[in-house]
Tab-separated table of C-alpha atoms in Angstrom:
chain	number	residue	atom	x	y	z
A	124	UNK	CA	0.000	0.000	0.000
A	125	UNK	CA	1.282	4.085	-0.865
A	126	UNK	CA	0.561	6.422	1.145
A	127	UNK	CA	-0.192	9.940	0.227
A	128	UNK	CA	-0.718	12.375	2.748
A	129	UNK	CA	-1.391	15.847	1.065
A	130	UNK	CA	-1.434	19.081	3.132
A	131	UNK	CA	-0.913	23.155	2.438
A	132	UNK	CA	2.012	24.876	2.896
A	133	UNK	CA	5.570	24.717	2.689
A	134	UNK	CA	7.734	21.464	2.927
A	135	UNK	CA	10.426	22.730	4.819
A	136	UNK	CA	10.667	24.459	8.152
A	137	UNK	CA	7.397	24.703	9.637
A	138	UNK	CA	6.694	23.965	13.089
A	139	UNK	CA	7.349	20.028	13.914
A	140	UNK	CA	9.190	19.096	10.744
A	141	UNK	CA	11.404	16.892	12.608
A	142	UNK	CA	8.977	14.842	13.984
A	143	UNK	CA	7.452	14.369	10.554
A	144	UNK	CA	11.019	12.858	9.241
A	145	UNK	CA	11.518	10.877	12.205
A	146	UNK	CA	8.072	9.338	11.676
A	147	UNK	CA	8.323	9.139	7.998
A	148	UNK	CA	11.447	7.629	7.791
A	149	UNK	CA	10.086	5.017	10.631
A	150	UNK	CA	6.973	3.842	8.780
A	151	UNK	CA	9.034	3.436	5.556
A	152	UNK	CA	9.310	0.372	6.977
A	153	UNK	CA	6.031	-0.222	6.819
A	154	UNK	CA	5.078	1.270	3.529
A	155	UNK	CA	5.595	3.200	1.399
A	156	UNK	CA	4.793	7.267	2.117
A	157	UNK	CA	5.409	10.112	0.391
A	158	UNK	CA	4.014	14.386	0.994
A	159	UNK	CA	2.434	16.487	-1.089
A	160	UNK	CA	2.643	19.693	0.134
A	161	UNK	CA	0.542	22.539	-2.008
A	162	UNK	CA	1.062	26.387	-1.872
A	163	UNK	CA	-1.461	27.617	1.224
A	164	UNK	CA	-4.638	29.678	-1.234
A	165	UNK	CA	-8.535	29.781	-0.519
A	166	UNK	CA	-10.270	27.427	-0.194
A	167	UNK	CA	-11.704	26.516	-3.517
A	168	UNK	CA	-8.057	26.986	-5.268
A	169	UNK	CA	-6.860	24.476	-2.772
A	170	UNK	CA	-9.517	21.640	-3.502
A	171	UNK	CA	-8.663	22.257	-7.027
A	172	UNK	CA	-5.174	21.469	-6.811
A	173	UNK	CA	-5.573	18.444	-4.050
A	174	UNK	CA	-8.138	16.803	-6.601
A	175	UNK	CA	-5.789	17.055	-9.107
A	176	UNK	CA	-2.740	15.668	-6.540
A	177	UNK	CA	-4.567	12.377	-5.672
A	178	UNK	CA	-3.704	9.169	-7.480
A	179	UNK	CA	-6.662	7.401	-9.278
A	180	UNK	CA	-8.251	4.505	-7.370
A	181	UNK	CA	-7.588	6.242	-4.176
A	182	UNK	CA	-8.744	5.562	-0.927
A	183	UNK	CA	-9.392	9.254	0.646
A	184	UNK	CA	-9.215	9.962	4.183
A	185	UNK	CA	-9.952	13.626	4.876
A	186	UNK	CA	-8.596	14.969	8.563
A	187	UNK	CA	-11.317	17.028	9.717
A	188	UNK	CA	-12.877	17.591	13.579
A	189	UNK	CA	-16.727	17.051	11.928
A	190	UNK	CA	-15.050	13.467	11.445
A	191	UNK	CA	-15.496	10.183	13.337
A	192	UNK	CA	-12.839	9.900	16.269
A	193	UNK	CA	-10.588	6.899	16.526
A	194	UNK	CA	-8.517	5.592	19.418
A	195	UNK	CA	-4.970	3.983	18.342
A	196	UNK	CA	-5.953	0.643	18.235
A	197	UNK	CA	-9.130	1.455	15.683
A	198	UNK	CA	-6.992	3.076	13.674
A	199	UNK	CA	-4.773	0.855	13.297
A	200	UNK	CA	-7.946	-1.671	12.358
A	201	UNK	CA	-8.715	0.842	9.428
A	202	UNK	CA	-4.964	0.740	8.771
A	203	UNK	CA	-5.459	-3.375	8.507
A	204	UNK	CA	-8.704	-3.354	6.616
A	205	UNK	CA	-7.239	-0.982	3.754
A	206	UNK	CA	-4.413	-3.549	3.677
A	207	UNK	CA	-6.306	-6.316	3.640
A	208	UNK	CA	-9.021	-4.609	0.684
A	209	UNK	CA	-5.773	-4.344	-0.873
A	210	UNK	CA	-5.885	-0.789	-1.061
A	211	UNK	CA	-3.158	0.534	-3.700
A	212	UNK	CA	-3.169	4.191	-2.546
A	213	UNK	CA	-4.258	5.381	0.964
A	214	UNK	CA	-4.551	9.233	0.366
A	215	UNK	CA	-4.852	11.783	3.452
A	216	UNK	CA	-6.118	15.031	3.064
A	217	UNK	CA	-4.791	17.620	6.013
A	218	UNK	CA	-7.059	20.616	5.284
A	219	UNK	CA	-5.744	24.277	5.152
A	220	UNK	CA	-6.769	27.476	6.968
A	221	UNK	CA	-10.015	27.413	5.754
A	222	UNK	CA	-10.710	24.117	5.551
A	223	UNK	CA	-11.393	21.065	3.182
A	224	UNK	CA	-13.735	21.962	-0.287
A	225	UNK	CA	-17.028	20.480	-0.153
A	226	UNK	CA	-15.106	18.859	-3.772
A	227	UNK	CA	-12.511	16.842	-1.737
A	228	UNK	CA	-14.918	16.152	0.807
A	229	UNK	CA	-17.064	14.190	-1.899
A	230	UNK	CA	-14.353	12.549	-2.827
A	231	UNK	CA	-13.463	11.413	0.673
A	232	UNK	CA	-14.148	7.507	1.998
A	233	UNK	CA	-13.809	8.832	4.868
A	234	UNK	CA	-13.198	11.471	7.546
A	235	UNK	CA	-11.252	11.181	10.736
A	236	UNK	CA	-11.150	13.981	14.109
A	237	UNK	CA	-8.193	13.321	16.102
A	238	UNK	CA	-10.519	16.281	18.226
A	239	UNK	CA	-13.464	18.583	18.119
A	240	UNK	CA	-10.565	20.785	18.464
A	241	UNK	CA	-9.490	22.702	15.082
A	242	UNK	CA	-5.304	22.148	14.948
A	243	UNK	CA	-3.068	24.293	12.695
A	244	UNK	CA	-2.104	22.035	9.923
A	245	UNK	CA	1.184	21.914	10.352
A	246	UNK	CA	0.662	20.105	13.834
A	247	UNK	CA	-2.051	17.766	12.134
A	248	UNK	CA	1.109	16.051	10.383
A	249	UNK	CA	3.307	15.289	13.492
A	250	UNK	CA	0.212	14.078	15.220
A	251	UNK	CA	-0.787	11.991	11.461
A	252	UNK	CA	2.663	10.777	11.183
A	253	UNK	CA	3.019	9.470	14.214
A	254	UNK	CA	-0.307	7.752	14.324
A	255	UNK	CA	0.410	6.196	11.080
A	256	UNK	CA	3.548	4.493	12.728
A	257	UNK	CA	2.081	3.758	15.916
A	258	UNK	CA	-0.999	1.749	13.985
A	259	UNK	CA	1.317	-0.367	12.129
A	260	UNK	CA	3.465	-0.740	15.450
A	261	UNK	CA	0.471	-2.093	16.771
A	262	UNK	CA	-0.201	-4.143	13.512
A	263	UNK	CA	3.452	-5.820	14.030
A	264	UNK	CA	2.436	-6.388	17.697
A	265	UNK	CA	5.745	-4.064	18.115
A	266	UNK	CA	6.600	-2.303	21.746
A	267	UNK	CA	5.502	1.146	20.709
A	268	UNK	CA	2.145	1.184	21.844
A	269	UNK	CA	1.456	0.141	25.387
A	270	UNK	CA	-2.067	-0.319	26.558
């Protein structure tokens, strides 16, 4: 399975890109990931160019605090039942200061809160990048997680 995660802004030095890279280079082991990272516009102009970035025969997970709220271990059952629906390309959508276009939302399979709080995007991918590890630690029955 590739994974996509797509989010505004720039790709280097923002707040927490170290913890990104640590996480990214951990779950390389796990799969393959890769960023797409889009200049920050309105709203619409941003759906435009995030439809455009996501791979056909996607599976699209849109971050957003409207969405349904997982603990660890769900997600890393989501994380199992993409695998196992042999997903090809697991696309997540980190919205930008305005939010997610009603476009990408109708292109989402689904949407996931990690709060009803509303995070600046460039913390949403430290706290995405590290759940995406942690869910396939717990997959690999790895140490990581401890419950």
């Amino acid at each position: 399975m590739n994974i996509l995660i797509i989010s505004p802004g720039k790709s280097k030095g923002y707040l927490g890109e170290d913890v990104v890279l640590e996480y990214t280079s951990r779950i390389s082991h796990y799969s393959s990931i890769d960023w797409k990272f889009l200049p920050t516009s309105d709203m619409k102009d941003e759906g435009e160019k995030i439809l455009k970035a996501i791979p056909d025969n996607s599976f699209v997970v849109i971050l957003d605090e409207k969405g349904k709220q997982l603990t660890s271990p769900g997600f890393s059952e989501f994380l199992e039942k993409r695998l196992n629906e042999s997903v090809k390309n697991l696309v997540f959508v980190i919205g930008g200061a305005y939010g997610i276009s009603d476009a990408v939302k109708g292109t989402a399979r689904f949407s996931w809160s990690f709060s009803s709080l509303v995070f600046p995007h460039e913390l949403v991918r430290s706290i995405l990048a590290e759940q995406i590890y942690r869910g396939f630690s717990i997959l690999k029955g790895e140490k990581y997680h401890h419950e």
